[in-house]
Coordinates of N, CA and C in Angstrom, one line a residue:
X1 N 140.5 60.4 95.2 CA 140.0 59.2 94.7 C 138.2 59.2 94.1
X2 N 138.1 58.8 93.1 CA 136.8 58.9 92.4 C 135.6 58.3 93.4
X3 N 134.6 59.0 94.1 CA 133.8 58.5 95.0 C 133.1 57.1 94.7
X4 N 132.9 57.1 93.3 CA 132.3 56.1 92.7 C 132.7 54.7 92.6
X5 N 134.2 54.7 93.0 CA 135.0 53.7 92.9 C 135.3 53.2 94.6
X6 N 134.7 53.9 95.6 CA 135.0 53.8 97.0 C 134.5 52.3 97.2
X7 N 133.6 52.1 96.6 CA 132.7 50.7 97.0 C 133.8 49.4 97.0
X8 N 134.6 49.6 96.0 CA 135.6 48.4 95.7 C 136.2 48.2 97.0
X9 N 136.4 49.1 97.9 CA 137.1 48.8 99.2 C 136.3 48.1 100.3
X10 N 135.1 47.9 99.9 CA 134.1 47.5 100.8 C 134.0 46.0 101.0
X11 N 134.4 45.2 102.0 CA 134.2 43.7 102.0 C 133.0 43.1 101.8
X12 N 132.5 43.1 100.5 CA 131.2 42.4 100.3 C 131.2 41.1 100.6
X13 N 132.3 40.4 100.2 CA 132.6 38.9 100.3 C 132.3 38.2 101.7
X14 N 132.7 39.3 102.6 CA 132.6 38.9 104.0 C 131.4 39.1 104.7
X15 N 130.5 39.6 104.0 CA 129.3 39.9 104.4 C 128.1 38.5 104.5
X16 N 127.2 38.6 105.5 CA 126.2 37.4 105.6 C 125.4 37.6 104.2
X17 N 125.3 36.2 103.5 CA 124.7 36.2 102.3 C 123.2 36.7 102.3
X18 N 122.6 36.5 103.4 CA 121.2 37.0 103.4 C 121.0 38.6 103.4
X19 N 121.9 39.1 104.2 CA 121.9 40.5 104.2 C 122.5 41.1 103.0
X20 N 123.4 40.5 102.2 CA 124.0 41.0 100.9 C 122.9 41.0 99.8
X21 N 122.1 39.8 99.9 CA 120.8 39.8 98.8 C 119.8 40.9 99.3
X22 N 119.5 40.8 100.4 CA 118.3 41.7 100.9 C 118.7 43.2 100.9
X23 N 120.0 43.7 101.4 CA 120.0 44.9 101.8 C 121.1 45.8 100.8
X24 N 122.0 44.6 100.2 CA 123.0 45.4 99.3 C 122.9 45.4 97.6
X25 N 122.3 44.3 97.3 CA 121.9 44.2 96.0 C 120.7 45.2 95.5
X26 N 119.7 45.5 96.3 CA 118.9 46.5 95.7 C 119.3 47.9 95.7
X27 N 120.7 48.2 96.1 CA 121.3 49.5 96.2 C 121.5 49.9 94.9
X28 N 121.9 48.9 93.8 CA 122.3 48.8 92.6 C 123.6 49.5 92.5
X29 N 124.3 49.3 93.6 CA 125.8 49.9 93.5 C 126.7 48.8 92.7
X30 N 126.2 47.7 92.6 CA 127.1 46.6 92.0 C 126.6 46.0 90.6
X31 N 127.1 46.0 89.4 CA 126.7 45.6 88.3 C 126.3 44.0 88.5
X32 N 125.9 43.4 87.6 CA 125.5 41.9 87.6 C 126.7 41.2 87.6
X33 N 127.5 41.7 87.0 CA 128.9 40.6 86.9 C 129.6 40.6 88.2
X34 N 129.6 41.8 88.8 CA 130.2 42.0 90.3 C 129.3 41.2 91.2
X35 N 128.2 41.2 91.2 CA 127.1 40.4 92.2 C 127.3 38.8 91.9
X36 N 127.6 38.5 90.7 CA 127.9 37.0 90.7 C 129.2 36.7 91.0
X37 N 130.2 37.4 91.0 CA 131.4 37.4 91.5 C 131.6 37.2 92.9
X38 N 130.9 38.1 93.5 CA 131.1 38.0 95.2 C 130.0 36.9 95.6
X39 N 128.9 36.4 95.0 CA 128.1 35.4 95.4 C 128.9 34.1 95.0
X40 N 129.5 33.8 94.2 CA 130.6 32.9 93.8 C 131.6 32.6 95.0
X41 N 132.0 33.9 95.7 CA 133.1 33.7 96.6 C 132.4 33.3 98.0
X42 N 131.2 33.8 97.9 CA 130.3 33.4 99.3 C 130.4 31.9 99.4
X43 N 129.8 31.3 98.1 CA 129.6 29.7 98.0 C 130.8 29.0 98.3
X44 N 131.8 29.5 97.4 CA 133.2 28.7 97.1 C 134.3 29.8 96.9
X45 N 135.1 30.1 98.1 CA 136.0 30.8 98.4 C 137.3 30.6 97.7
X46 N 137.1 29.5 97.0 CA 138.4 29.4 96.0 C 138.4 30.0 94.7
X47 N 137.1 30.7 94.6 CA 136.9 31.3 93.1 C 137.4 32.7 93.4
X48 N 137.8 33.3 94.8 CA 138.0 34.5 94.7 C 137.1 35.4 94.5
X49 N 137.5 36.6 94.9 CA 136.3 37.7 95.0 C 136.8 38.8 94.1
X50 N 137.2 38.4 92.9 CA 137.4 39.7 91.8 C 138.4 40.7 92.4
X51 N 137.8 41.9 92.2 CA 138.8 43.1 92.6 C 138.4 43.4 94.3
X52 N 137.6 42.8 94.9 CA 137.0 43.2 96.1 C 137.9 42.8 97.3
X53 N 138.3 43.6 98.4 CA 139.1 43.2 99.3 C 138.4 42.0 100.2
X54 N 139.0 41.2 100.8 CA 138.3 40.0 101.6 C 139.2 39.8 102.7
X55 N 140.2 40.8 103.2 CA 141.1 40.7 104.4 C 140.2 41.2 105.6
X56 N 139.9 40.4 106.7 CA 139.4 41.0 107.7 C 140.0 42.0 108.4
X57 N 139.2 43.0 108.8 CA 139.8 44.1 109.6 C 140.6 43.7 110.9
X58 N 141.7 44.2 111.4 CA 142.5 43.7 112.4 C 143.4 42.5 112.2
X59 N 143.3 42.0 111.0 CA 144.0 40.6 110.9 C 145.3 41.0 110.3
X60 N 146.2 40.1 110.6 CA 147.7 40.2 110.2 C 147.7 39.9 108.7
X61 N 148.4 40.6 107.9 CA 148.7 40.3 106.4 C 149.9 40.1 106.1
X62 N 150.3 39.4 104.9 CA 151.7 39.3 104.1 C 152.0 40.5 104.0
X63 N 153.5 40.8 104.2 CA 154.3 41.9 104.2 C 155.0 41.8 102.6
X64 N 155.7 42.8 102.4 CA 156.5 42.7 101.2 C 158.0 41.9 101.5
X65 N 158.2 41.6 102.6 CA 159.2 41.0 103.2 C 159.5 39.5 102.6
X66 N 159.6 39.0 101.4 CA 159.4 37.4 100.9 C 160.7 37.3 100.4
X67 N 161.1 36.1 100.0 CA 162.1 35.6 99.3 C 161.9 35.7 97.6
X68 N 163.0 35.9 97.0 CA 163.1 36.1 95.7 C 162.3 35.0 94.8
X69 N 162.0 34.0 95.4 CA 161.1 33.0 94.6 C 159.9 32.8 94.8
X70 N 159.4 33.7 95.7 CA 158.0 33.6 96.2 C 157.3 34.9 95.7
X71 N 155.9 34.6 95.3 CA 154.8 35.6 94.6 C 153.5 35.5 95.7
X72 N 153.1 36.6 95.8 CA 151.9 36.6 96.7 C 150.7 37.1 95.7
X73 N 149.7 36.4 95.7 CA 148.4 36.8 95.1 C 147.6 37.6 96.0
X74 N 147.8 39.1 96.2 CA 147.2 39.6 97.2 C 145.7 39.7 97.2
X75 N 145.1 39.3 95.8 CA 143.6 39.4 95.8 C 142.9 38.2 96.6
X76 N 143.7 37.1 96.5 CA 143.2 36.0 97.3 C 143.9 35.4 98.4
X77 N 144.8 36.4 98.6 CA 145.9 35.8 99.7 C 146.6 34.5 99.8
X78 N 147.1 34.3 98.6 CA 148.1 33.2 98.1 C 149.4 33.3 98.1
X79 N 150.1 32.6 98.9 CA 151.8 32.8 98.6 C 151.9 31.4 97.8
X80 N 153.0 31.7 96.9 CA 153.3 30.6 95.8 C 154.9 30.6 95.6
X81 N 155.3 29.2 95.7 CA 156.9 29.2 95.2 C 157.0 29.3 93.9
X82 N 157.5 30.2 93.5 CA 157.6 30.4 91.9 C 158.9 30.1 91.1
X83 N 159.7 29.4 92.2 CA 161.3 29.0 91.5 C 161.1 27.7 90.7
X84 N 162.1 27.4 90.2 CA 162.3 26.5 89.3 C 163.1 25.3 89.7
X85 N 163.5 25.2 90.9 CA 164.2 24.2 91.9 C 163.9 24.5 93.1
X86 N 164.2 23.3 94.1 CA 164.0 23.3 95.3 C 165.0 24.4 96.1
X87 N 164.2 25.4 96.7 CA 165.0 26.2 97.7 C 164.2 26.7 98.6
X88 N 164.7 26.6 99.9 CA 163.7 27.3 101.1 C 163.6 28.9 100.8
X89 N 162.4 29.2 100.9 CA 161.9 30.9 100.6 C 161.0 30.9 101.9
X90 N 161.4 32.2 102.4 CA 160.7 32.5 103.5 C 159.7 33.9 103.3
X91 N 158.3 34.1 103.8 CA 157.6 35.1 103.7 C 157.0 35.4 105.0
X92 N 157.3 36.6 105.4 CA 157.0 37.2 106.9 C 155.9 38.1 106.8
X93 N 155.1 38.0 107.9 CA 153.9 38.8 108.2 C 154.3 40.0 108.5
X94 N 153.3 41.1 108.4 CA 153.6 42.4 108.6 C 153.7 42.8 110.2
X95 N 153.0 42.2 111.0 CA 152.8 42.5 112.5 C 153.8 41.9 113.4
X96 N 154.5 42.8 114.0 CA 155.6 42.3 115.1 C 154.9 42.4 116.5
X97 N 155.1 41.4 117.2 CA 154.4 41.4 118.4 C 155.2 40.6 119.4
X98 N 155.0 41.0 120.8 CA 155.7 40.4 121.9 C 154.6 40.2 123.0
X99 N 153.4 40.3 123.0 CA 152.3 40.2 124.0 C 151.1 40.0 123.2
X100 N 150.1 39.5 124.1 CA 148.7 39.2 123.3 C 148.6 37.6 123.1
X101 N 147.5 37.6 122.5 CA 147.2 36.2 121.8 C 146.8 36.6 120.4
X102 N 147.5 35.6 119.5 CA 147.3 35.8 117.9 C 147.1 34.6 117.3
X103 N 146.5 34.8 116.5 CA 145.8 33.7 115.6 C 146.0 33.9 113.9
X104 N 146.4 32.8 113.3 CA 146.5 32.8 111.9 C 145.8 31.7 111.3
X105 N 144.7 31.8 110.2 CA 144.3 30.4 109.7 C 144.8 30.3 108.2
X106 N 145.3 29.0 107.8 CA 145.8 28.9 106.4 C 145.0 27.8 105.7
X107 N 144.9 27.8 104.5 CA 144.4 26.6 103.7 C 145.7 26.1 102.8
X108 N 145.9 24.7 102.6 CA 147.0 24.4 101.9 C 146.4 24.3 100.3
X109 N 147.0 25.0 99.5 CA 146.5 25.1 98.0 C 147.2 24.1 97.2
X110 N 148.4 24.0 97.6 CA 149.3 23.0 96.7 C 150.3 22.6 97.4
X111 N 150.5 21.3 97.7 CA 151.6 20.6 98.4 C 151.9 19.3 97.9
X112 N 153.3 19.4 97.6 CA 154.0 18.3 96.7 C 154.3 17.3 97.7
X113 N 153.8 15.8 97.7 CA 153.9 15.1 98.7 C 155.5 14.1 98.6
X114 N 155.4 13.7 97.2 CA 156.7 12.9 96.9 C 157.8 13.7 96.6
X115 N 158.7 13.8 97.7 CA 159.9 14.7 97.4 C 161.1 14.0 97.3
X116 N 161.2 12.8 97.9 CA 162.4 11.7 97.8 C 163.1 12.5 98.7
X117 N 164.3 11.4 99.0 CA 165.5 11.9 99.8 C 165.1 11.7 101.2
X118 N 164.0 11.2 101.7 CA 163.5 10.9 103.2 C 163.2 12.4 103.6
X119 N 163.3 13.5 103.0 CA 163.4 14.8 103.6 C 162.0 15.2 104.4
X120 N 162.0 15.7 105.5 CA 160.8 16.1 106.4 C 160.7 17.7 106.7
X121 N 161.5 18.3 105.8 CA 161.8 19.7 105.6 C 160.9 20.2 104.1
X122 N 159.9 20.5 104.4 CA 159.2 21.4 103.2 C 158.4 22.5 103.6
X123 N 157.0 22.8 103.1 CA 156.4 23.9 103.8 C 156.4 23.9 105.1
X124 N 156.4 24.9 105.6 CA 156.5 25.1 107.2 C 155.9 26.4 107.7
X125 N 155.2 26.4 108.7 CA 154.2 27.4 109.2 C 154.8 27.7 110.5
X126 N 155.0 28.9 110.8 CA 155.4 29.3 112.3 C 155.7 30.7 112.6
X127 N 156.7 31.0 113.6 CA 156.8 32.2 113.9 C 158.3 32.5 113.7
X128 N 158.8 33.8 113.3 CA 160.0 34.1 113.4 C 160.6 35.2 114.3
X129 N 161.6 34.9 115.2 CA 162.3 35.6 116.2 C 162.8 36.7 115.7
X130 N 162.1 38.1 115.7 CA 162.8 39.2 115.0 C 163.6 40.1 116.0
X131 N 164.1 39.6 117.3 CA 165.0 40.2 118.1 C 165.3 39.1 119.0
X132 N 166.6 39.5 119.4 CA 167.3 38.6 120.5 C 166.8 38.6 121.8
X133 N 166.1 39.6 122.1 CA 165.5 40.0 123.4 C 164.3 40.7 123.4
X134 N 163.4 41.1 124.5 CA 162.4 41.9 124.3 C 162.5 43.1 124.6
X135 N 163.9 43.8 124.6 CA 164.0 45.1 124.7 C 164.1 45.7 123.4
X136 N 163.6 46.9 123.3 CA 163.3 47.6 122.0 C 164.7 48.2 121.6
X137 N 165.3 47.7 120.8 CA 166.8 48.0 120.3 C 167.0 47.7 118.9
X138 N 167.6 48.6 118.1 CA 167.9 48.2 116.7 C 169.0 47.2 116.8
X139 N 170.0 47.2 117.8 CA 171.0 46.2 118.0 C 170.7 44.7 118.2
X140 N 169.5 44.7 118.5 CA 168.8 43.4 118.8 C 168.2 42.7 117.9
X141 N 168.0 43.4 116.6 CA 167.2 42.9 115.8 C 168.2 41.8 115.1
X142 N 167.3 40.9 114.0 CA 167.9 39.8 113.6 C 167.6 40.1 111.8
X143 N 168.8 39.6 111.3 CA 168.6 39.7 109.6 C 167.6 38.7 109.1
X144 N 166.5 39.5 108.4 CA 165.5 38.5 107.8 C 165.8 37.3 107.0
X145 N 165.3 36.2 107.0 CA 165.8 34.7 106.5 C 164.7 34.8 105.1
X146 N 164.8 35.7 104.4 CA 164.0 35.7 103.2 C 164.2 34.4 102.2
X147 N 165.7 34.4 101.8 CA 166.0 33.4 101.0 C 166.6 32.1 101.7
X148 N 166.0 31.7 102.9 CA 166.4 30.5 103.6 C 165.3 30.2 104.5
X149 N 165.3 29.2 105.4 CA 164.4 29.0 106.2 C 164.4 29.9 107.6
X150 N 163.3 29.8 108.3 CA 163.3 30.8 109.3 C 163.7 30.4 110.8
X151 N 164.0 29.2 111.3 CA 163.9 28.7 112.4 C 165.6 28.6 113.0
X152 N 166.8 28.8 112.0 CA 168.0 29.1 112.6 C 168.7 29.8 111.5
X153 N 169.7 30.4 112.2 CA 170.7 31.3 111.4 C 171.9 31.5 112.1
X154 N 173.3 31.0 111.6 CA 174.3 31.1 112.2 C 174.5 30.6 113.4
X155 N 174.0 29.3 113.7 CA 174.0 28.4 114.7 C 173.1 29.2 116.0
X156 N 172.1 29.9 115.5 CA 171.2 30.5 116.6 C 169.9 30.2 116.3
X157 N 169.0 29.8 117.4 CA 167.8 29.6 117.3 C 166.9 31.1 116.7
X158 N 166.2 30.8 115.7 CA 165.6 32.3 115.3 C 164.1 32.0 115.0
X159 N 163.4 30.8 115.4 CA 161.8 30.6 115.1 C 161.5 29.4 115.5
X160 N 160.2 28.9 115.4 CA 159.6 27.7 115.7 C 158.7 27.7 114.6
X161 N 158.7 26.4 114.1 CA 157.9 25.8 113.0 C 157.4 24.5 112.9
X162 N 156.1 24.4 111.9 CA 155.7 23.1 111.9 C 155.6 22.8 110.5
X163 N 156.4 21.8 110.3 CA 156.4 21.2 108.8 C 155.2 20.3 108.4
X164 N 154.4 20.9 107.4 CA 153.0 20.5 107.3 C 153.2 19.2 106.4
X165 N 154.1 19.1 105.5 CA 154.1 17.8 104.8 C 154.3 16.7 105.7
X166 N 155.2 16.9 106.7 CA 155.9 15.7 107.4 C 155.0 15.4 108.8
X167 N 154.2 16.4 109.3 CA 153.9 16.5 110.4 C 154.9 16.5 111.6
X168 N 155.9 17.5 111.5 CA 157.0 17.6 112.2 C 157.1 19.0 113.0
X169 N 157.6 19.0 114.1 CA 157.8 20.5 114.5 C 159.2 20.6 114.5
X170 N 159.7 21.8 114.4 CA 161.0 21.9 114.1 C 161.6 23.2 115.0
X171 N 162.6 23.1 115.7 CA 163.3 24.2 116.5 C 164.7 23.8 116.6
X172 N 165.6 24.8 116.7 CA 167.2 24.6 116.8 C 167.6 24.8 118.2
X173 N 168.2 23.6 118.4 CA 168.9 23.6 119.9 C 170.2 24.4 119.9
X174 N 170.3 25.7 120.5 CA 171.6 26.2 120.4 C 172.8 25.6 121.1
X175 N 172.5 24.9 122.3 CA 173.5 24.3 123.0 C 174.3 23.1 122.6
X176 N 173.4 22.3 121.8 CA 173.7 21.1 121.2 C 174.2 21.1 119.8
X177 N 173.6 22.3 119.1 CA 174.0 22.8 117.7 C 173.4 21.7 116.6
X178 N 172.2 21.7 117.0 CA 171.3 20.5 116.0 C 169.8 21.0 116.1
X179 N 169.3 20.6 114.9 CA 167.8 21.0 114.6 C 167.1 20.0 115.3
X180 N 166.0 20.1 116.4 CA 165.2 19.3 116.8 C 164.0 18.9 116.1
X181 N 163.7 17.8 115.9 CA 162.4 17.5 115.2 C 161.5 16.4 115.8
X182 N 160.2 16.7 116.0 CA 159.3 15.9 116.8 C 158.1 15.8 116.2
X183 N 157.6 14.7 116.2 CA 156.0 14.4 115.6 C 155.0 15.2 116.3
X184 N 154.0 15.6 115.2 CA 153.1 16.7 115.8 C 152.1 16.5 114.9
X185 N 150.8 16.6 115.3 CA 149.6 16.7 114.3 C 149.5 15.6 113.5
X186 N 149.4 15.7 111.9 CA 149.4 15.0 111.0 C 150.2 15.3 109.9
X187 N 150.5 14.5 108.9 CA 150.9 14.8 107.8 C 149.9 15.7 106.7
X188 N 150.0 16.6 106.3 CA 148.9 17.5 105.7 C 148.7 17.3 104.3
X189 N 147.8 17.6 104.0 CA 147.4 17.6 102.4 C 146.9 18.7 101.9
X190 N 146.8 18.7 100.4 CA 146.0 19.7 99.9 C 144.7 20.1 100.5
X191 N 144.2 21.2 100.5 CA 142.6 21.7 101.1 C 142.7 21.4 102.5
X192 N 143.7 21.0 103.2 CA 143.9 21.1 104.9 C 143.8 22.3 105.4
X193 N 143.0 22.6 106.5 CA 142.9 24.1 107.1 C 144.0 23.8 108.4
X194 N 144.8 24.9 108.5 CA 145.7 24.9 109.5 C 145.5 26.3 110.4
X195 N 145.2 26.3 111.6 CA 145.2 27.5 112.2 C 146.4 27.3 113.6
X196 N 147.2 28.4 113.7 CA 148.3 28.6 114.3 C 147.9 29.7 115.3
X197 N 147.9 29.3 116.6 CA 147.8 30.3 117.9 C 149.0 30.4 118.6
X198 N 149.2 31.7 118.8 CA 150.5 31.9 119.5 C 150.1 32.6 120.9
X199 N 150.3 32.4 122.3 CA 149.9 32.8 123.5 C 151.0 33.5 124.2
X200 N 151.2 34.7 124.0 CA 152.4 35.4 124.6 C 152.2 35.5 126.2
X201 N 151.1 35.3 126.8 CA 150.7 35.2 128.1 C 151.1 34.1 128.9
X202 N 150.9 32.9 127.9 CA 151.4 31.6 128.5 C 152.9 31.4 127.9
X203 N 153.2 32.0 126.8 CA 154.5 31.8 126.3 C 154.5 30.4 125.6
X204 N 153.2 30.1 124.8 CA 152.8 28.8 124.3 C 152.3 29.0 122.8
X205 N 152.7 28.0 122.1 CA 152.0 28.1 120.8 C 151.4 26.6 120.2
X206 N 150.5 26.7 119.5 CA 149.8 25.5 119.3 C 149.1 25.7 117.6
X207 N 148.9 24.4 117.2 CA 148.1 24.2 115.8 C 146.8 23.6 116.1
X208 N 145.8 24.0 115.2 CA 144.6 23.3 115.1 C 144.2 22.8 113.5
X209 N 144.4 21.5 113.2 CA 144.2 21.2 111.9 C 143.0 20.4 111.6
X210 N 142.3 20.9 110.7 CA 140.9 20.6 110.2 C 140.0 20.4 111.3
X211 N 140.1 21.5 112.4 CA 139.3 21.5 113.7 C 139.6 20.9 114.6
X212 N 140.8 20.2 114.5 CA 141.4 19.3 115.7 C 142.4 19.9 116.2
X213 N 142.2 20.1 117.8 CA 143.3 20.9 118.4 C 144.4 20.0 118.9
X214 N 145.6 20.0 118.5 CA 146.6 19.0 118.8 C 147.4 19.5 120.1
X215 N 146.9 20.3 120.8 CA 147.5 21.0 122.1 C 149.0 21.8 121.8
X216 N 149.5 21.8 122.9 CA 150.8 22.7 123.0 C 151.9 22.1 122.0
X217 N 152.2 23.1 121.1 CA 153.3 22.5 120.3 C 154.9 22.9 120.7
X218 N 154.7 24.2 121.2 CA 156.2 24.9 121.8 C 156.0 25.7 122.9
X219 N 156.8 25.7 123.8 CA 157.1 26.7 124.8 C 158.1 27.7 124.3
X220 N 157.7 28.9 124.1 CA 158.7 30.0 123.7 C 159.0 31.0 124.4
X221 N 159.8 31.7 123.7 CA 160.7 32.6 124.8 C 160.0 33.8 124.5
X222 N 160.1 34.9 125.4 CA 159.8 36.2 125.6 C 160.7 37.2 124.8
X223 N 160.3 37.2 123.4 CA 161.1 37.8 122.5 C 160.0 38.7 121.6
X224 N 160.4 39.5 120.7 CA 159.4 39.7 119.6 C 159.4 38.8 118.4
X225 N 158.4 38.6 117.8 CA 158.2 37.6 116.4 C 157.5 38.4 115.5
X226 N 157.4 37.7 114.6 CA 156.4 37.9 113.2 C 156.0 36.5 112.9
X227 N 154.8 36.4 112.4 CA 154.5 35.0 111.8 C 155.3 34.8 110.5
X228 N 155.5 33.6 109.9 CA 156.2 33.1 109.0 C 155.7 32.1 108.3
X229 N 156.0 32.1 107.0 CA 155.7 30.7 106.2 C 156.8 30.4 105.1
X230 N 157.3 29.4 105.3 CA 158.6 28.8 104.5 C 158.1 27.8 103.4
X231 N 158.1 28.1 102.3 CA 158.1 27.0 101.0 C 159.2 26.7 100.5
X232 N 159.3 25.4 100.2 CA 160.8 24.7 99.6 C 160.7 24.2 98.3
X233 N 159.3 24.0 97.9 CA 159.2 23.2 96.7 C 158.5 24.1 95.7
X234 N 159.0 24.0 94.5 CA 158.4 25.0 93.3 C 156.8 24.5 93.3
X235 N 155.8 25.6 93.1 CA 154.4 25.4 92.8 C 153.6 25.3 94.2
X236 N 154.1 24.8 95.2 CA 153.9 24.6 96.7 C 153.1 26.1 96.8
X237 N 151.8 26.0 97.6 CA 151.2 27.3 97.8 C 150.4 27.2 98.9
X238 N 150.2 28.3 99.9 CA 149.4 28.4 100.9 C 148.7 29.7 100.7
X239 N 147.3 29.6 101.3 CA 146.5 30.5 101.3 C 146.3 31.0 102.9
X240 N 146.3 32.5 103.0 CA 145.9 33.0 104.4 C 144.5 33.1 104.3
X241 N 143.6 32.7 105.2 CA 142.0 32.6 105.4 C 141.9 34.1 106.2

C-alpha cells in the first residue's frame, strides 16, 4: 500500500474539532478539499466524510449478510431498501455474541409513515438468534433470514425487534403460535435517534429514543445473537452511528 495513501484510513471526522484545526491541518497532509469535507462532517454528519473512515474502533459493523433488495452505503453507514415493492429484508451485523453488554445507535434517514392496511410491521431494529442454544455447534445454527423478517422462522422464535414506525415490540410465541405485539416507546420519525442496548449479564434489552430511556423491552434467552435491522418499504433507510 502506498504510504502516502495511508492517511485515508485515519478517522479524522471523529477527532475533536479543535485538535483537528490546531494539530492536523498544519501538517499539510490534507488538501483544501479534504479539509472542507472533514469539517463539514464535524458540523453536519449527514454530509458524510468523503473517503475517510468514520467507524469507531471496536464497534459492530454491517456485515455482507443482507437481503437481495438491500444496499449499504459503507462510506456513510447507511442501509437502504432498494426494492420496487414492499418486501421484508434483513441485514445482519458482523459480531456474534452471547455475553457482555452491547450497544448500537441508529439514525432514521427515511421512513415511510403512510403504509395503509393498518400494518404495524415495517422497519424494525433488534437482535437475531443465531443459534438454538448457547453451545458452540454447527448443528445449533439457524438459517439466516435475509429475505424475510428475523423474529420468527418455521414457527420458531428467532429474535426480538422494535418496529420503529409503529412503536411496537415484536416477538414470536412458540407455544401459542402467534406473534406477540406490545406498545413501547414512541412511533418514530425521520431523523430520530435510536439506541439499542443488549445486556447479556441481566438477559435484558432496551431502547433509548432521542435520549429518553424507555426501560426494559424484553427478557431474552441465553443464546448467541447478532444485531439485525429489517426494512420492509422501498427507500426506507437507517444509518448506523
